[in-house]
mmCIF file of C-alpha atoms in Angstrom:
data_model
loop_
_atom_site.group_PDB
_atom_site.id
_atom_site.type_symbol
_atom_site.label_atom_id
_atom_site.label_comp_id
_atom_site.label_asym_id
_atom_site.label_seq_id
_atom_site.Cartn_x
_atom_site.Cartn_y
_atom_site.Cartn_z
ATOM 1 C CA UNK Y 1 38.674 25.079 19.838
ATOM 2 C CA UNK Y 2 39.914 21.508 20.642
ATOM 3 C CA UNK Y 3 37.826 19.467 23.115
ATOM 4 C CA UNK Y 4 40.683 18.675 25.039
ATOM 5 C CA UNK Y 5 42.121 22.415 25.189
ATOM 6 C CA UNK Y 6 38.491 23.801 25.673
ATOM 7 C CA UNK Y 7 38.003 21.830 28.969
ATOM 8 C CA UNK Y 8 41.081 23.050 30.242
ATOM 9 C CA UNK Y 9 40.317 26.691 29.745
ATOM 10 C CA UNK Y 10 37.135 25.858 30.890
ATOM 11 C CA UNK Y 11 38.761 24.000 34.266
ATOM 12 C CA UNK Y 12 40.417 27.466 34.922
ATOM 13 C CA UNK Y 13 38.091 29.781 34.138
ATOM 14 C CA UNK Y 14 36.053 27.996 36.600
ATOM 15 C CA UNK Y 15 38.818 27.973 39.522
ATOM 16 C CA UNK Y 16 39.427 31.457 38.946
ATOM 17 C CA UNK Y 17 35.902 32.899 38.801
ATOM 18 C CA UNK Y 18 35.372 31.178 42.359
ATOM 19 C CA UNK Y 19 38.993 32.709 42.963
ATOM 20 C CA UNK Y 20 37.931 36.116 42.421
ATOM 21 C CA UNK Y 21 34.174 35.457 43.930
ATOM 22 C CA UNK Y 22 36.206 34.850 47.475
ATOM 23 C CA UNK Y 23 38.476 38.087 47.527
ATOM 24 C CA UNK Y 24 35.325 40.133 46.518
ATOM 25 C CA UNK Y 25 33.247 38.598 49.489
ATOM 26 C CA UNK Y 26 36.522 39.035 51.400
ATOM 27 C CA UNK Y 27 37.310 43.590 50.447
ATOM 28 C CA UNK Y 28 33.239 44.148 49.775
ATOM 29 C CA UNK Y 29 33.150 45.597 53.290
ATOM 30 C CA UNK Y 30 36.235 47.588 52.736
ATOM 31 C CA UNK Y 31 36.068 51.046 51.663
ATOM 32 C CA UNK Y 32 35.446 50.752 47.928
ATOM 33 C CA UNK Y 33 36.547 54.575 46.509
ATOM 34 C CA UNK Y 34 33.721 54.687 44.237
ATOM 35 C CA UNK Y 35 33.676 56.537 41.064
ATOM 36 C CA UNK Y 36 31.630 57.160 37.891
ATOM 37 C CA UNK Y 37 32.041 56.403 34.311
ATOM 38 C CA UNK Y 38 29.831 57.968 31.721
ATOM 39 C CA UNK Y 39 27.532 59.209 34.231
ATOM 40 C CA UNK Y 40 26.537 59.547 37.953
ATOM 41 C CA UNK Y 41 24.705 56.640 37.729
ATOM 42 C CA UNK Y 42 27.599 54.327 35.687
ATOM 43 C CA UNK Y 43 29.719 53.270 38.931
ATOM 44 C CA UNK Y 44 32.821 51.641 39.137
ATOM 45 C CA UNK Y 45 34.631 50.684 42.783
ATOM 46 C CA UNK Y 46 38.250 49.393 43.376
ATOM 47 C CA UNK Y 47 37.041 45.893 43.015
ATOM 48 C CA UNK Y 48 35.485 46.386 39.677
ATOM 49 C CA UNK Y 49 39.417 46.871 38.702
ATOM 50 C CA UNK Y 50 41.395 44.934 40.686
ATOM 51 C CA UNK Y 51 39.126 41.718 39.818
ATOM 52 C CA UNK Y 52 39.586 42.452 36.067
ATOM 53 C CA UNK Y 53 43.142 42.692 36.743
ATOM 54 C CA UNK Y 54 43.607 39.233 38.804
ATOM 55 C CA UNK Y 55 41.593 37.886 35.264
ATOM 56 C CA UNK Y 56 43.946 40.124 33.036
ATOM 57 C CA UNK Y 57 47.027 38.540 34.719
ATOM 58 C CA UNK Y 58 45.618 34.753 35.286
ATOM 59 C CA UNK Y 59 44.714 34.777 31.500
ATOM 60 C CA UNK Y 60 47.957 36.452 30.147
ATOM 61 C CA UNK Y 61 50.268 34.054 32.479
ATOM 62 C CA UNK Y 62 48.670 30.842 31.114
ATOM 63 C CA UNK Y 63 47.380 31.926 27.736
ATOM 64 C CA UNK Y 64 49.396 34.466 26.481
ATOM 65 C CA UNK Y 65 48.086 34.288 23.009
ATOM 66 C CA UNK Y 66 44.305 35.100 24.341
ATOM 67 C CA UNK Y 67 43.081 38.417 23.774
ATOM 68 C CA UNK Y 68 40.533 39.918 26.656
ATOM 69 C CA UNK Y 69 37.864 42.485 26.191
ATOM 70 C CA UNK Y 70 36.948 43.738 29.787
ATOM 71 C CA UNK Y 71 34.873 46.168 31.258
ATOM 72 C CA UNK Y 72 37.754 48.234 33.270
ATOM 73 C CA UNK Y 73 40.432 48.437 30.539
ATOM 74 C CA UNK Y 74 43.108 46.158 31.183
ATOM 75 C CA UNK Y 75 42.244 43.424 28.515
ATOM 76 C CA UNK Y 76 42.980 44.123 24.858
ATOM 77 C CA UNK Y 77 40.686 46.133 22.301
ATOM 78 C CA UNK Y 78 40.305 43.388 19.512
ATOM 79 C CA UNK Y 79 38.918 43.913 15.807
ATOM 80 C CA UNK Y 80 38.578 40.665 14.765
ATOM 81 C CA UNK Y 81 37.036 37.695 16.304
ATOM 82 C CA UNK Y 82 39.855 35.310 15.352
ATOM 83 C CA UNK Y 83 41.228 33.437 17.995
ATOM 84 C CA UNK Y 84 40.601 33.125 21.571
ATOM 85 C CA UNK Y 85 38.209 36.355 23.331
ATOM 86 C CA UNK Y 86 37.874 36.187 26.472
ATOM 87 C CA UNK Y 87 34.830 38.524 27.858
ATOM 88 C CA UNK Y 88 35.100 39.306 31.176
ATOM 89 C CA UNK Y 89 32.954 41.826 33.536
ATOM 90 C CA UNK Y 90 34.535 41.766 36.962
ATOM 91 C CA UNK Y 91 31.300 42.617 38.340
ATOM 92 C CA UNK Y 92 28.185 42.888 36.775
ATOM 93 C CA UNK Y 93 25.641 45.125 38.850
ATOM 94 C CA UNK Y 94 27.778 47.483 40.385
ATOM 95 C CA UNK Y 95 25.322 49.738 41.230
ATOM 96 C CA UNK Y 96 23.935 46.666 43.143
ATOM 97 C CA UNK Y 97 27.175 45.873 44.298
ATOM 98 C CA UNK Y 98 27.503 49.028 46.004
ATOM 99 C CA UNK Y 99 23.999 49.903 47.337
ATOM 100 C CA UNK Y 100 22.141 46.380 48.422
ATOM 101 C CA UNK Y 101 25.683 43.705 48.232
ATOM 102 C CA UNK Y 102 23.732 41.619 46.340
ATOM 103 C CA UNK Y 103 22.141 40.891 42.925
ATOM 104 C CA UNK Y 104 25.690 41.272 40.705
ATOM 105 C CA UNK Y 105 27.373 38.539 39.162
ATOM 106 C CA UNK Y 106 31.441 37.987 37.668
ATOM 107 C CA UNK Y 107 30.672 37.319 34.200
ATOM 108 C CA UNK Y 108 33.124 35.453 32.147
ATOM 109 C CA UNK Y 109 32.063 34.255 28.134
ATOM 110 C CA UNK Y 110 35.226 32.958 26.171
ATOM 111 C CA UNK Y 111 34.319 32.934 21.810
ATOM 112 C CA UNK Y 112 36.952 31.245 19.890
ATOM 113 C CA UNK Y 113 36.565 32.350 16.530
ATOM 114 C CA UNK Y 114 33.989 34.233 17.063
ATOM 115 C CA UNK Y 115 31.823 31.101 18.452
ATOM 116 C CA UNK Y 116 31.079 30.952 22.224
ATOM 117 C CA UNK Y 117 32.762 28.347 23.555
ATOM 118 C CA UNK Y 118 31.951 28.650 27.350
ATOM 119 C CA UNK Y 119 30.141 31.380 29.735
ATOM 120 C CA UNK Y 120 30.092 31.289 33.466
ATOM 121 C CA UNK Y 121 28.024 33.888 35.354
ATOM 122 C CA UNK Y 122 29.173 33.987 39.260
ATOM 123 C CA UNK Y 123 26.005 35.163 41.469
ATOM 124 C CA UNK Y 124 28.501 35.485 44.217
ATOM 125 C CA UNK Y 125 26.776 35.999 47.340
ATOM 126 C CA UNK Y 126 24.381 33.249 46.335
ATOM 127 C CA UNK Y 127 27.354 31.344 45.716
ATOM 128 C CA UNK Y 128 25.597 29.652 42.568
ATOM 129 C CA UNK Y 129 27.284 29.199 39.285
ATOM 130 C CA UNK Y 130 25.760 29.262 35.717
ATOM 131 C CA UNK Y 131 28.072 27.489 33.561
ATOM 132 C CA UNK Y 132 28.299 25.704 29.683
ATOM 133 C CA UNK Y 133 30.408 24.233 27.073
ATOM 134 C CA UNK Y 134 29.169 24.496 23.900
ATOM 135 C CA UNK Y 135 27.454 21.588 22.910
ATOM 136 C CA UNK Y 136 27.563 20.060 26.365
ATOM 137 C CA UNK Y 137 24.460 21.300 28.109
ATOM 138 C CA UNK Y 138 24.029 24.304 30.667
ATOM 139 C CA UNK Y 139 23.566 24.263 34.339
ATOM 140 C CA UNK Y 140 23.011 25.980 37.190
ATOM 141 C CA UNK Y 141 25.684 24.332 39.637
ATOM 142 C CA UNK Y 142 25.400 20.594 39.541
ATOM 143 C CA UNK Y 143 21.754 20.866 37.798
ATOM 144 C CA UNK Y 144 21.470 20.690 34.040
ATOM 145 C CA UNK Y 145 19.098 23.052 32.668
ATOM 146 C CA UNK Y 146 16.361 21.473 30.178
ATOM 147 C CA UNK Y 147 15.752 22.953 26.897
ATOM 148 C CA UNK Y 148 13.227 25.864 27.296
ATOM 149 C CA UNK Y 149 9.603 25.186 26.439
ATOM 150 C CA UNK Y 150 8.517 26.133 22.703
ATOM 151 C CA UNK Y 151 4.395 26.816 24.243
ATOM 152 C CA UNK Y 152 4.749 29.818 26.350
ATOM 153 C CA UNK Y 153 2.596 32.819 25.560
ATOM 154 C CA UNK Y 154 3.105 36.371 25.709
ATOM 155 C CA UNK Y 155 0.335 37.191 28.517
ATOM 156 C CA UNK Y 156 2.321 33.955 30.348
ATOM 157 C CA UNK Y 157 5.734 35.452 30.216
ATOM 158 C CA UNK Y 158 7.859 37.281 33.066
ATOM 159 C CA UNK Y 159 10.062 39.406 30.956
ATOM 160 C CA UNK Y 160 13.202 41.619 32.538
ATOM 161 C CA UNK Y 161 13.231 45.359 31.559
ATOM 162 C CA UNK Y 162 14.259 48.299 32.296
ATOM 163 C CA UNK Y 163 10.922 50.708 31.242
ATOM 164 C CA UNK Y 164 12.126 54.599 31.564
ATOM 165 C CA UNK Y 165 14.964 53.489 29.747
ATOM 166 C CA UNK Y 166 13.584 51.586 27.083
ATOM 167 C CA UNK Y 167 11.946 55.009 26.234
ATOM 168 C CA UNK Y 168 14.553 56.683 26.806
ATOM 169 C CA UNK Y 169 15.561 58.968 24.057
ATOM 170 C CA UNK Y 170 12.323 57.839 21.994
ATOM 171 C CA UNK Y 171 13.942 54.480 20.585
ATOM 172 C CA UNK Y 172 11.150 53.024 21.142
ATOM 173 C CA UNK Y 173 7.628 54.393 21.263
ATOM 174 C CA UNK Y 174 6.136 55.440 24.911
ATOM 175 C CA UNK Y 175 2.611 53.859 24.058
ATOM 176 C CA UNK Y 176 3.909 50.544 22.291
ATOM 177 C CA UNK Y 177 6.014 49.636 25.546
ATOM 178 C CA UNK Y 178 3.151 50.695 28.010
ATOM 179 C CA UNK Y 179 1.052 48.456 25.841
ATOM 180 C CA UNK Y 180 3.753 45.724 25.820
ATOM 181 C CA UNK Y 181 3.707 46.087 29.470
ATOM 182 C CA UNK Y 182 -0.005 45.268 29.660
ATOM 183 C CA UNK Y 183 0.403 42.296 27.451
ATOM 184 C CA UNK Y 184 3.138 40.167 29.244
ATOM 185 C CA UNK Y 185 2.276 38.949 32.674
ATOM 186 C CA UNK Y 186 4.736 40.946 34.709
ATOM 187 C CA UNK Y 187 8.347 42.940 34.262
ATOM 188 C CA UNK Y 188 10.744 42.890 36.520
ATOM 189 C CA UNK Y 189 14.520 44.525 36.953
ATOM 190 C CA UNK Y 190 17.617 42.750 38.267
ATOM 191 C CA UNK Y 191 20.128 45.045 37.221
ATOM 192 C CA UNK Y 192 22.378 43.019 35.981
ATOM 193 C CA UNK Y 193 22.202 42.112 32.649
ATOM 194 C CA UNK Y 194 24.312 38.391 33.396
ATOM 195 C CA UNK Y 195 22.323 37.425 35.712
ATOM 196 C CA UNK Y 196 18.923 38.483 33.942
ATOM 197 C CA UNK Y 197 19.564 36.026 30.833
ATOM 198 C CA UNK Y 198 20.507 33.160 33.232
ATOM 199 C CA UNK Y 199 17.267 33.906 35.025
ATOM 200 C CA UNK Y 200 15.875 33.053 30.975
ATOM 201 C CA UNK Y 201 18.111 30.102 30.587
ATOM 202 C CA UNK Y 202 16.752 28.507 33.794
ATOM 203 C CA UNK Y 203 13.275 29.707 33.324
ATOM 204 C CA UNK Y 204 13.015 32.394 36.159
ATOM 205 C CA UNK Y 205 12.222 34.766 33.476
ATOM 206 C CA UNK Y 206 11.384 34.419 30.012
ATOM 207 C CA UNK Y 207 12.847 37.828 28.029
ATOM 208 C CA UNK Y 208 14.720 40.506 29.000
ATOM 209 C CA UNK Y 209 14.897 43.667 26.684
ATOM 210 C CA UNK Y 210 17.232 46.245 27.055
ATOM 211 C CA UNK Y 211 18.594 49.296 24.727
ATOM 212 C CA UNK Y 212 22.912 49.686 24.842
ATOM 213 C CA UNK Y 213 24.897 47.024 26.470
ATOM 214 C CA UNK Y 214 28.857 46.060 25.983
ATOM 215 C CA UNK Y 215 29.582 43.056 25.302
ATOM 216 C CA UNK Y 216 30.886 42.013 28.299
ATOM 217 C CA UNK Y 217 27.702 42.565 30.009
ATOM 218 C CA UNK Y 218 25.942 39.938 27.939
ATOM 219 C CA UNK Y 219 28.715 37.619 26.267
ATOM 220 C CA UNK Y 220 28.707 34.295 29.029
ATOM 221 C CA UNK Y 221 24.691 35.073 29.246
ATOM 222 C CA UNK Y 222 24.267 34.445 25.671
ATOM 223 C CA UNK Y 223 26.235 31.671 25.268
ATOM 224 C CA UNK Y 224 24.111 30.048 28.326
ATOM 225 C CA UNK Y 225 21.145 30.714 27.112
ATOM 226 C CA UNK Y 226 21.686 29.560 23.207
ATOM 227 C CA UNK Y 227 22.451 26.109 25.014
ATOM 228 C CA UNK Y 228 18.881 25.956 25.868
ATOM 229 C CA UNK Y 229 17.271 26.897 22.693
ATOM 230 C CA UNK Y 230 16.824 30.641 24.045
ATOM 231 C CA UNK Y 231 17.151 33.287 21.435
ATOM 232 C CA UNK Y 232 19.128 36.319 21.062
ATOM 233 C CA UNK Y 233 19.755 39.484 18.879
ATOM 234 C CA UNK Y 234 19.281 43.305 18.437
ATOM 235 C CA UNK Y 235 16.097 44.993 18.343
ATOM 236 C CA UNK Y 236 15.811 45.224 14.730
ATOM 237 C CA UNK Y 237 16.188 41.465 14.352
ATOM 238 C CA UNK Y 238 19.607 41.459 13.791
ATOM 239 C CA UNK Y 239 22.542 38.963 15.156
ATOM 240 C CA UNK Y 240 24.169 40.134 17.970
ATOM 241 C CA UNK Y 241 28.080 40.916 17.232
ATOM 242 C CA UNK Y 242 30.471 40.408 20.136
ATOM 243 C CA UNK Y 243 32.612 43.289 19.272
ATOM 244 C CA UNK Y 244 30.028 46.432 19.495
ATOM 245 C CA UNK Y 245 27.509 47.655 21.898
ATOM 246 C CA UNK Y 246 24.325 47.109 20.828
ATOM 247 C CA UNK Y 247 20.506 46.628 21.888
ATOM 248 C CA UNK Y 248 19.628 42.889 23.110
ATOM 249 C CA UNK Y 249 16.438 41.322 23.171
ATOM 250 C CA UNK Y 250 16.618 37.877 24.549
ATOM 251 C CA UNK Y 251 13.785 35.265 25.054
ATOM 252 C CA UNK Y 252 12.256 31.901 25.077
ATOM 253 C CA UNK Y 253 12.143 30.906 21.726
ATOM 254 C CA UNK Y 254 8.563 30.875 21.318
ATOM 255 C CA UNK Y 255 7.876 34.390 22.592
ATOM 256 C CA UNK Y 256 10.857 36.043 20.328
ATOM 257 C CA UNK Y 257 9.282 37.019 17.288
ATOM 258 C CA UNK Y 258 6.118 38.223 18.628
ATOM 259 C CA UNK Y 259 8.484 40.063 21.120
ATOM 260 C CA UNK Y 260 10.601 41.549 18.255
ATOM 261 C CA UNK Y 261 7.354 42.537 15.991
ATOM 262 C CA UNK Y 262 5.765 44.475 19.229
ATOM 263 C CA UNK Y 263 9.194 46.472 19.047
ATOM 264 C CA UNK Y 264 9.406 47.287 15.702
ATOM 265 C CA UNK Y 265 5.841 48.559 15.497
ATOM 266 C CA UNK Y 266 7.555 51.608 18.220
ATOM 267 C CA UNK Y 267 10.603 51.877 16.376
ATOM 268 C CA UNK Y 268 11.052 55.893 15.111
#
């Protein structure tokens, strides 16, 4: 992507994320007809959708050769990464969202050829924006984010997880995790997978684990974090591909290897 072109997608992405941050904090109060998804727990309100929508139609009205992947549906089911992607969840945490208005982010990556480009994660009632440019450094509002530190240790390191479900199914081995557990200094869960690997790109945490996300949940938070030397892929080592679901495991980049070989010992 052009510099020239990428700062003015960037520009708007920018004015409408804060766009869409204000009508959520304006209808949160409002009844939200909740529903579920896959499962009781996989919620999705009326703001989930129209916010994707307001994002669909911003992005198709300036940029009508874009494509969109998005949470709710209304982007565009690409198969190849050429071009412009925009990966957009309208609001990541819903369950947050709905039960505790707080902790959920709008999450907004945009890969251009299959490179990320530029990720902003909206924590919207803390009205404080994670945002990069490739190549241009990563901040949290006006406040550039160093490069992470290459000498933290596993029995140092904060890491965000969620436990039951890292076991769930028997992916990964009850007793390895419980050990892993015992190893790293504490664990911790957000719920929301954006706002998890900014918490690694500024240094509030320093991994976060967990077993099937979309790429929407993770796209912007990936790009953010690479921009600080953080470290990303699947749990068997693997690159992480923008058009699949797939595990994550994302860390300083000291701690990702030793992370990844704890993992693989539990792998069935």
């Amino acid at each position: 992507m052009e510099i020239h072109h990428r700062d003015t997608v960037y520009q708007d992405a920018k004015k409408w994320v804060y766009e869409a941050g204000k009508i959520i904090k304006e209808q949160m109060n409002n009844p939200l007809n909740i529903e579920t998804k896959s499962n009781a727990n996989d919620l999705v309100t009326i703001l989930d959708k129209q916010t994707e929508k307001f994002f669909v139609e911003k992005i198709k009205d300036k940029y009508p050769d874009h494509q969109i992947i998005g949470e709710e549906g209304y982007g565009d089911q690409p198969k190849e990464l050429d071009g412009t992607i925009w990966v957009i969840d309208p609001i990541d945490g819903t369950m947050n969202f709905v039960h505790q208005k707080k902790f959920f982010a709008i999450s907004v990556g945009i890969l251009h050829n299959g490179v990320g480009e530029i990720g902003l994660i909206y924590d919207v009632m803390n009205d404080t924006l994670y945002h990069v440019k490739k190549g241009e450094g990563a901040f949290r509002d006006s406040q550039q984010l160093p490069l992470l530190s290459r000498n933290k240790q596993l029995n140092e390191a904060i890491v965000g997880m969620n436990y039951f479900w890292l076991c769930e199914n028997r992916l990964v081995d009850y007793q390895v995790m419980q050990g892993f557990i015992r190893t790293v200094r504490g664990a911790r869960t957000y719920g929301s997978a954006a706002l998890e690997l900014a918490y690694i790109a500024d240094g509030t945490l320093d991994g976060y684990l967990s077993m099937r996300l979309s790429p929407w949940d993770v796209a912007a938070g990936i790009i953010l974090l690479q921009e600080v030397g953080g470290i990303v892929s699947n749990i068997d080592g693997n690159e992480w591909d923008p058009l699949k679901k797939s595990s994550i495991l994302a860390s300083n980049p000291a701690l990702h290897k030793t992370i990844l070989d704890i993992i693989k010992k539990g792998r069935k």
